[in-house]
XYZ file of C-alpha atoms in Angstrom:
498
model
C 0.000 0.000 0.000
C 1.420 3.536 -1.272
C 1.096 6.059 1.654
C 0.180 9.738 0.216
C 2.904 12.595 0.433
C 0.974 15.154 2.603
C 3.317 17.379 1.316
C 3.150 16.903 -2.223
C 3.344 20.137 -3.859
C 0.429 21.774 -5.306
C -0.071 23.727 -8.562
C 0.221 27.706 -8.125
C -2.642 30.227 -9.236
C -1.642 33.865 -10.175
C -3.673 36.619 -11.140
C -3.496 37.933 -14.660
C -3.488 41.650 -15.020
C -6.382 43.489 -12.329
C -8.700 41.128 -13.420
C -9.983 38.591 -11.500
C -8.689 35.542 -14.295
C -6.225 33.464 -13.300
C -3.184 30.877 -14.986
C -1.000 28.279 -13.865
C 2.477 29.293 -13.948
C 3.333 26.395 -16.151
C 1.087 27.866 -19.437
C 3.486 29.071 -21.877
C 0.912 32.228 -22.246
C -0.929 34.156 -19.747
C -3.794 31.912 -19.121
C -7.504 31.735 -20.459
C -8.891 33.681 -23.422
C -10.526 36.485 -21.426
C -7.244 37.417 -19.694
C -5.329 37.121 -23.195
C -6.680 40.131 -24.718
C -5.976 42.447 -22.326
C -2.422 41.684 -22.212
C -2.186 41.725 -25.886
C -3.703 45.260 -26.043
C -1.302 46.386 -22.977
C 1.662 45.166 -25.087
C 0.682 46.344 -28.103
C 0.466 42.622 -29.498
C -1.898 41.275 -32.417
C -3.809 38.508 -30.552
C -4.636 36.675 -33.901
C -1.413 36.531 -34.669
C -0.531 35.471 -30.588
C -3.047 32.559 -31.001
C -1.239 30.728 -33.840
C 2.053 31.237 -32.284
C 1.990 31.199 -28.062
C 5.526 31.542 -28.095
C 5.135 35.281 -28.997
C 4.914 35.492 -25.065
C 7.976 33.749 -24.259
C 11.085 35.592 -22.636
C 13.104 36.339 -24.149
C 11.789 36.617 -27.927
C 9.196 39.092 -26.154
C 11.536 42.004 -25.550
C 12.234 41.872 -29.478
C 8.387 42.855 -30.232
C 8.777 45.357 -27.066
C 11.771 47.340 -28.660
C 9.518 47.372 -31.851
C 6.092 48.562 -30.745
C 7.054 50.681 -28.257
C 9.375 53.355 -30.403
C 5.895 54.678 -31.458
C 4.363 54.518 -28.072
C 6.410 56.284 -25.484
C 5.298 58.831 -23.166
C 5.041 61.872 -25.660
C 5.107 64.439 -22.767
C 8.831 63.413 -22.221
C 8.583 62.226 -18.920
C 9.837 59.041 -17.253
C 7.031 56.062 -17.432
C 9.311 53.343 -15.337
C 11.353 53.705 -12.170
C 13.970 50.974 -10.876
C 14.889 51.004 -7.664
C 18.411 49.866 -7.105
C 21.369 51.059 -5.128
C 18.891 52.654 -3.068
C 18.471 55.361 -5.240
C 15.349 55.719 -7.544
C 16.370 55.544 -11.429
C 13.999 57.474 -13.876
C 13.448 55.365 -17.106
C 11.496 55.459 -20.230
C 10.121 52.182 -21.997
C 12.251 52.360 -25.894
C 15.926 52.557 -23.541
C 14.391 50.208 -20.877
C 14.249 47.230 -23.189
C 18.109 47.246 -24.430
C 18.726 45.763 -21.343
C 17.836 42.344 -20.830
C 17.659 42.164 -17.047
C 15.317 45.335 -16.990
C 13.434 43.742 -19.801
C 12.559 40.899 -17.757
C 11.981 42.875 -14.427
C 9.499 44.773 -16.585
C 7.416 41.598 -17.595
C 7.606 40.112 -14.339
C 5.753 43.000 -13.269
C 2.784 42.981 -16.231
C 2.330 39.267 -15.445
C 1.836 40.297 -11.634
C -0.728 42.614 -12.560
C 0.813 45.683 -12.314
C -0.845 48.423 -14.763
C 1.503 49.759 -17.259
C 1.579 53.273 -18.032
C -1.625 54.611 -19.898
C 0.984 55.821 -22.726
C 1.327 51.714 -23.598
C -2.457 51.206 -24.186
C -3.126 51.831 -27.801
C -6.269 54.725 -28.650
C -6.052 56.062 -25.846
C -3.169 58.372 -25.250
C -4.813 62.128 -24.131
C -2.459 65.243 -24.100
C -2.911 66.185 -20.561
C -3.298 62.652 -18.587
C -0.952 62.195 -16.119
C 1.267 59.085 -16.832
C 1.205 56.370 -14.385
C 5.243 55.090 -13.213
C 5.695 51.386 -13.268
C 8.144 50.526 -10.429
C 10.588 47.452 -10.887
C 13.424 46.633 -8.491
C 16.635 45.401 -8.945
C 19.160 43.912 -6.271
C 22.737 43.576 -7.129
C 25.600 41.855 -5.219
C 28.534 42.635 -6.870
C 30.827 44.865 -5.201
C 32.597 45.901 -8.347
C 28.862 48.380 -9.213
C 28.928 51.541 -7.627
C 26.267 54.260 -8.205
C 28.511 55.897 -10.144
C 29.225 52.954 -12.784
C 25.607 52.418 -12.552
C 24.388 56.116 -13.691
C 26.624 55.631 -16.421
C 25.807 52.733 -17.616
C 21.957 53.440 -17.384
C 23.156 56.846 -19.358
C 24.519 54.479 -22.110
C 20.681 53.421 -22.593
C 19.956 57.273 -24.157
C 23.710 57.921 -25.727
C 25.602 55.814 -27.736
C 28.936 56.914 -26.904
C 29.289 58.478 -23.490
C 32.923 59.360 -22.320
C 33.986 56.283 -20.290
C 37.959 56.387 -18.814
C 40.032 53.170 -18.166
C 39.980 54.226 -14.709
C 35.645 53.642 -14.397
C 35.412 50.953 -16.768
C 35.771 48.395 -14.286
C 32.682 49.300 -12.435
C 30.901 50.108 -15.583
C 31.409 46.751 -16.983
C 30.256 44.589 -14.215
C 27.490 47.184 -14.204
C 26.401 46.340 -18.025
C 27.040 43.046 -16.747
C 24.562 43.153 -14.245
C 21.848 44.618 -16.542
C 22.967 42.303 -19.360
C 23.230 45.551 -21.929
C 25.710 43.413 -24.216
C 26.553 46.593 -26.286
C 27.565 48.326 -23.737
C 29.494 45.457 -22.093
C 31.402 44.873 -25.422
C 32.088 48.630 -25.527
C 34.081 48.479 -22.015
C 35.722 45.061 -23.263
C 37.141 46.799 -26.121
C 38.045 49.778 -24.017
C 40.173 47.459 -21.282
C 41.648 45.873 -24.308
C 43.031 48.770 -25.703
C 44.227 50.232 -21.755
C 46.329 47.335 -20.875
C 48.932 48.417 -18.913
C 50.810 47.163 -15.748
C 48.519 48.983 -13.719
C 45.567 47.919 -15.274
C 46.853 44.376 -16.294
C 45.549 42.018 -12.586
C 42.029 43.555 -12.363
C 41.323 43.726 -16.242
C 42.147 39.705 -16.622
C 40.155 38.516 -13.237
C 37.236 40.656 -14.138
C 37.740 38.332 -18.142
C 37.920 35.737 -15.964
C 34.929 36.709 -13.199
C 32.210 37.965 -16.691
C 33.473 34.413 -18.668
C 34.889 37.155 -21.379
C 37.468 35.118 -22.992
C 38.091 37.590 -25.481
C 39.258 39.931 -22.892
C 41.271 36.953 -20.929
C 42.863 35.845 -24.147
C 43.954 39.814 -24.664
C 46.022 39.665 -21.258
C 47.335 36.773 -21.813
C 48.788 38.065 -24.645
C 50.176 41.619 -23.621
C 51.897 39.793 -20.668
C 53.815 37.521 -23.397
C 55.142 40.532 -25.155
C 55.510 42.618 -22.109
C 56.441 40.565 -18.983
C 60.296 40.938 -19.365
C 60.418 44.021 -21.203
C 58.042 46.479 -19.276
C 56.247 44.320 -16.210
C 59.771 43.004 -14.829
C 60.506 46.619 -14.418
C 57.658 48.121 -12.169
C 56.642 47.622 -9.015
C 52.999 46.247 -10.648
C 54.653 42.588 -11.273
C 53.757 41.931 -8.008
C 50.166 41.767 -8.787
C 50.678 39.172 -11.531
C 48.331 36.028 -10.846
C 50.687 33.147 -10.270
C 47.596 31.530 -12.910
C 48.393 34.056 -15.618
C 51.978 33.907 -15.239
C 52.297 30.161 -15.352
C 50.495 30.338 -18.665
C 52.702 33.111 -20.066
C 55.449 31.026 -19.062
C 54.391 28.145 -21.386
C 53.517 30.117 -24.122
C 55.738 29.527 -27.545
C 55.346 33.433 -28.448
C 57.097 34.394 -24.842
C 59.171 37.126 -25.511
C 62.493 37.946 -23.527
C 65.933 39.374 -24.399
C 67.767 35.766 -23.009
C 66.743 33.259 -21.038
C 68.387 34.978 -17.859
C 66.370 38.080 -18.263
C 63.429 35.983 -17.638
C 64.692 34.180 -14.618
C 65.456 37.855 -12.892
C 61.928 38.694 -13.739
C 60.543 35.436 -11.794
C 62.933 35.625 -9.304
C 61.662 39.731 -8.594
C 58.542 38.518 -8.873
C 58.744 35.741 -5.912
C 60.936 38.396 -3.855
C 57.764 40.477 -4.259
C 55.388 38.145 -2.917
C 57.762 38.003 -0.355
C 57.803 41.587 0.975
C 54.490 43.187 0.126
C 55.493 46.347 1.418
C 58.162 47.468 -0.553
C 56.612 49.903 -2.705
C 59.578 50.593 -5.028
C 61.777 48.148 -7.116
C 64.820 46.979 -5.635
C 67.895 46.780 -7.351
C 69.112 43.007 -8.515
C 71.517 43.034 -6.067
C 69.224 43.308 -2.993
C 67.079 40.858 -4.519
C 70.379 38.251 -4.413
C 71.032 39.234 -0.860
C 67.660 38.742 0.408
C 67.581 35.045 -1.030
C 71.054 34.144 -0.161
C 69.571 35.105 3.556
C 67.856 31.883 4.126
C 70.040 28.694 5.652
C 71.698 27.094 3.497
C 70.340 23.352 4.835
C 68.240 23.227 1.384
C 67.139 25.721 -1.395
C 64.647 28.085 -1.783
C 62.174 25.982 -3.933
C 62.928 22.810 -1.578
C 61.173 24.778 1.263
C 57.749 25.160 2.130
C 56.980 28.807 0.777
C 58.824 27.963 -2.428
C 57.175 24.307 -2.840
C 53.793 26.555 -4.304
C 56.145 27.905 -6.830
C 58.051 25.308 -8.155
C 55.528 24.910 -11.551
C 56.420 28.330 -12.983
C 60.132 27.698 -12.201
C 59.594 24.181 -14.159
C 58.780 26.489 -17.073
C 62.162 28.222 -17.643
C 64.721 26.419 -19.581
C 67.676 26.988 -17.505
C 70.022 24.703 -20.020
C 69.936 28.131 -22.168
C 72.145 30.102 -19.394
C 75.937 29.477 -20.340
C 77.671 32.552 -18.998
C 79.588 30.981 -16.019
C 79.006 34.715 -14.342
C 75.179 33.819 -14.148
C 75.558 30.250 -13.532
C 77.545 31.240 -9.904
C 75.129 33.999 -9.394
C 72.758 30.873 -9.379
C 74.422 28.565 -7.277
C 75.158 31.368 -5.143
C 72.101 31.983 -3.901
C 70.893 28.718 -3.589
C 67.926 29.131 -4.867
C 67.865 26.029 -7.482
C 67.679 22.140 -5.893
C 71.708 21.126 -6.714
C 70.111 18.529 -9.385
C 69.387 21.160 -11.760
C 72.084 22.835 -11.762
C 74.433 19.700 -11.449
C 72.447 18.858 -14.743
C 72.602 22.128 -16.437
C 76.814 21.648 -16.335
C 76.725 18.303 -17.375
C 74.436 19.269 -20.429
C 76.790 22.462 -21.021
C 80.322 19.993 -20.926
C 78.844 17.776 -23.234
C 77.658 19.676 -25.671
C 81.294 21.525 -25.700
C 83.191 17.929 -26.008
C 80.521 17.131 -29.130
C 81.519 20.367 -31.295
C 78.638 22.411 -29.785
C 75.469 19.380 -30.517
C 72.297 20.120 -28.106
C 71.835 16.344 -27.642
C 69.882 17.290 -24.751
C 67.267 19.253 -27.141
C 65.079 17.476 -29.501
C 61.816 20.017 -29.847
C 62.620 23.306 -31.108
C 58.644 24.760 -29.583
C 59.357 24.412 -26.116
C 63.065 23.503 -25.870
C 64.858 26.198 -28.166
C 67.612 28.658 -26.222
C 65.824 32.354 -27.267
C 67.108 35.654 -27.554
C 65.284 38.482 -28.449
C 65.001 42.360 -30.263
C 62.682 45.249 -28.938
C 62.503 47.291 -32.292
C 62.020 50.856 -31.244
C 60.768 53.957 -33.321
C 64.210 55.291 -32.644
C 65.933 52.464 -34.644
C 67.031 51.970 -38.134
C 69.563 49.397 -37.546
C 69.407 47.258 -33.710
C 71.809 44.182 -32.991
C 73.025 41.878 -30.148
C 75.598 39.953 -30.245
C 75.356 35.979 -28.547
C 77.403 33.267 -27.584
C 77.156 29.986 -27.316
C 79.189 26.876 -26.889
C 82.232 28.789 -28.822
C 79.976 30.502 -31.715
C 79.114 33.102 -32.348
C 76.011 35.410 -33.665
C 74.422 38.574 -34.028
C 70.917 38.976 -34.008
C 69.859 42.138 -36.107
C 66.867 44.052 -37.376
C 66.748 46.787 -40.411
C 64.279 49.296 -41.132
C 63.930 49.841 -45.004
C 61.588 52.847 -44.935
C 58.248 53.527 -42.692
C 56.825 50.314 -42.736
C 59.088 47.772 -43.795
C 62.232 45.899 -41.461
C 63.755 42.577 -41.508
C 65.558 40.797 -38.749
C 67.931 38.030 -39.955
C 70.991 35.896 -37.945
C 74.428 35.405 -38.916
C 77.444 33.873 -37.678
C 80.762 35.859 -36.838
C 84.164 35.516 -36.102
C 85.386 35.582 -32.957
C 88.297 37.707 -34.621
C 85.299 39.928 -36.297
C 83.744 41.279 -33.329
C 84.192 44.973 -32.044
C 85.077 44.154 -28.413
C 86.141 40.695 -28.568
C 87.569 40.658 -25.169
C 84.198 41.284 -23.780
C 82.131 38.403 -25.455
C 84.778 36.532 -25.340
C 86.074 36.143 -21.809
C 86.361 32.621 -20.232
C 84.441 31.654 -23.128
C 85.264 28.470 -25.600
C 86.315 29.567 -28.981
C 84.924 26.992 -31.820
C 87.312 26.274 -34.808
C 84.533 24.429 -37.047
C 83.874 26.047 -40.449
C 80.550 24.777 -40.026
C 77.669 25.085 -37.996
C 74.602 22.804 -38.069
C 71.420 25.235 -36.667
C 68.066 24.522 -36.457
C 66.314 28.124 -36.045
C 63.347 30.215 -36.616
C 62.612 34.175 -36.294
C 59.447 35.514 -34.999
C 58.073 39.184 -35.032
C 55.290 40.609 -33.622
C 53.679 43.887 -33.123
C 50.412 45.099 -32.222
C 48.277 47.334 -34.997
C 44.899 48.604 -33.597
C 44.373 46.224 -30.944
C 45.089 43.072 -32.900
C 48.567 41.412 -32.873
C 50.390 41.027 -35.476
C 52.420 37.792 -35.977
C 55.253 36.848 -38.401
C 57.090 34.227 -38.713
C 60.113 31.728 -41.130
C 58.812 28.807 -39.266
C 61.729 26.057 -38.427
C 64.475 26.266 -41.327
C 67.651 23.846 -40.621
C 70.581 25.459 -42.253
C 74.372 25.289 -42.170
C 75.997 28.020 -41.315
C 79.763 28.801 -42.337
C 81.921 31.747 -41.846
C 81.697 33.532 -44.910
C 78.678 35.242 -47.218
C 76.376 34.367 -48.323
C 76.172 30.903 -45.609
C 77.039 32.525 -42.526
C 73.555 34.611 -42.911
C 70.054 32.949 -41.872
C 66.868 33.728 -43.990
C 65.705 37.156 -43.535
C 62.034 37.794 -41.792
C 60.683 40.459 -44.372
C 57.499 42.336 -42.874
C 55.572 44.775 -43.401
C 53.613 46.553 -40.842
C 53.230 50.152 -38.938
C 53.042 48.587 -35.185
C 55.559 49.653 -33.096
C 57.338 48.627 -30.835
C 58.406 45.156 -32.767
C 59.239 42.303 -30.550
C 61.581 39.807 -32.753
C 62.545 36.683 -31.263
C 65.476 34.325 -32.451
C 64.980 30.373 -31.175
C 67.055 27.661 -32.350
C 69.153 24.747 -31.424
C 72.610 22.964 -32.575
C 71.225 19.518 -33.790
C 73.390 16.295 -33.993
C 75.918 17.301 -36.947
């Protein structure tokens, strides 16, 4: 025997309009056929044309008809037919700017299907000149801290003007605010704007509010401007500190990373942890104090073997540490025991190897994610800009040319150690390489960014042999063309087996 649930829930009743006709909240229209007219009339709504289609009715495709009907229909005194309380304030609105927003669209229907009696400029006929119009009052809660009542007026104000001046600084608030209303013009508007003000300052808060909204396009844009920038302009200023360790770990494993070496990138992270560290610094210190400060712990293990540096051992996973040869920066390293001995014991090994075998990488197979990199910041300033590297006894200069306003190419080639212009600075305590040839498997990137969008050029992989005269000792030029500036060129590439 089946006992009865005395609590078995019971079908709701709701009054239709200030009539006494009722529905069940399940009808996909507002219940009987006496009730159904007046709504239709209210909204301005053909009820033949309701009665072969119910789904005229339905949220959201109702807001659609609103927008349409009610152009023609608004108060024509001027004066405000809806108010929304929110914020505790009281927000004066008219019906044709109402219904861009989706959340006040809704709000607005809620309220007709409660009854409420829209204001006498909605019903059709019977609009008179001097009638007083009757305010239809919706309310709206929000919980997000991010909307103030100033980001709120002003995104209300973007109902009535299309382009209201917004600032970088506001467009936080005024974006969670469009958010909250669901006004997707206006909530692409301040995407775009963020997108085009990302700076150091601006860079944290911009990505976790992509991240809070779901607005990958806006996520995918940080991402981005911390691959170019994170060496060259973040490592710099005090703002690194506010770098999610999420964002960074993904810059970190990004193929378009851009740094001058592969040492410039490990000062970065290492400023970066020694800011976590001491939060109330407020300027940069120099790279000696940052040494000092982690040569200060015991020397019993390393950094990254103790408990505060066991959360940060990922993004120090990502450099490629078998791309720092100087000797210099390798005892800076083991100086300040900061590595576990095993990578560094490793690193040497690697580095003595690959001298006894003529300079071969045998340690590097995937030129993507294993390649030593080196890199050019093409300035306005320049016409010609060139480094000169080392490594394993040869030697190259990196170099970029501008040809006139818009078109540069950045190209590789191999010098003599004889050829140099300060040869006892390069080449101090390092190996000298006799081999006429040079097995290299490289490619040259460039990027720049060109209203908002990136830029990217590339050679792909080329394998070449280089000698030590023209036209072999050169690499394949990167031509571009392109009126971005800065240019960030990057030069990856490994000595295969020979």
């Amino acid at each position: 025997m089946k006992m009865l649930n005395p609590h078995k829930t019971r079908l709701e009743r709701r009054i239709v309009g200030p009539t006494n006709r009722w529905r069940l909240p399940q009808e996909p229209f507002f219940g009987d056929l006496l009730a159904l007219p007046q709504m239709c009339q209210a909204l301005g709504i053909d009820i033949e044309e309701t009665l072969k289609n119910s789904d005229r009715l339905r949220i959201p495709k109702i807001w659609k008809i609103f927008t349409e009907n009610l152009k023609d229909k608004a108060s024509q005194n001027g004066e405000a037919d809806v108010t929304l309380e929110c914020l505790g304030f009281k927000w004066e609105l008219h019906q044709p700017q109402l219904f861009q927003s989706e959340t006040l669209t809704k709000l607005y229907l809620a309220a007709l299907s409660r009854g409420v009696q829209p204001p006498r400029a909605l019903w059709p006929g019977k609009i008179q000149e001097h009638s007083p119009v009757k305010r239809m009052i919706i309310s709206l809660k929000i919980n997000d801290p991010a909307v103030t009542r100033v980001a709120f007026a002003t995104a209300l104000k973007n109902l009535y003007l299309k382009d209201v001046e917004m600032n970088v600084e506001e467009v936080l608030g005024v974006l969670a605010s469009a958010h909250a209303l669901q006004f997707s013009r206006l909530f692409q508007r301040c995407v775009a704007t963020m997108m085009n003000g990302l700076r150091p300052s601006t860079l944290k808060n911009f990505y976790l509010a992509g991240y809070r909204y779901k607005e990958e396009q806006l996520t995918t844009a940080c991402e981005k401007w911390l691959e170019m920038n994170l060496v060259p302009l973040m490592g710099t200023q005090i703002h690194l500190r506010h770098v999610p360790q999420e964002l960074l770990q993904k810059v970190l494993r990004s193929p378009r990373l851009f740094t001058f070496s592969e040492f410039h990138l490990l000062k970065t992270l290492l400023m970066w942890a020694y800011l976590q560290l001491n939060s109330k610094i407020q300027a940069m210190p120099i790279h000696e104090t940052m040494l000092t400060f982690f040569n200060s712990f015991p020397k019993k293990c390393c950094f990254l073997d103790r408990d505060v540096g066991q959360s940060w051992l990922p993004l120090f996973l990502c450099l490629r540490l078998h791309s720092i040869t100087s000797r210099r920066d390798l005892e800076e390293l083991r100086h300040i025991n900061f590595f576990p001995e095993s990578w560094l014991i490793r690193v040497t090994a690697n580095h003595y190897h690959a001298l006894e075998s003529g300079g071969d990488m045998v340690h590097l197979k995937d030129l993507t994610t294993q390649a030593v990199r080196f890199g050019l910041l093409f300035n306005q300033e320049y016409t010609i800009h060139s480094k000169m590297i080392s490594i394993y006894g040869f030697f190259f200069e990196i170099k970029g040319v501008k040809h006139d306003t818009t078109s540069y190419s950045f190209y590789m080639q191999r010098m003599r150690h004889t050829d140099l212009e300060s040869p006892s600075t390069i080449c101090e305590h390092s190996a000298i390489s006799l081999k006429s040839e040079r097995l290299v498997k490289y490619e040259i990137r460039a990027q720049t960014l060109v209203d908002g969008r990136w830029q990217e050029f590339s050679t792909n992989q080329i394998t070449q042999k280089f000698g030590l005269v023209q036209p072999c000792c050169k690499s394949h030029a990167l031509k571009i063309q392109t009126v971005g500036l800065p240019i960030y060129a990057s030069f990856a590439f490994i000595f295969p087996l020979s």
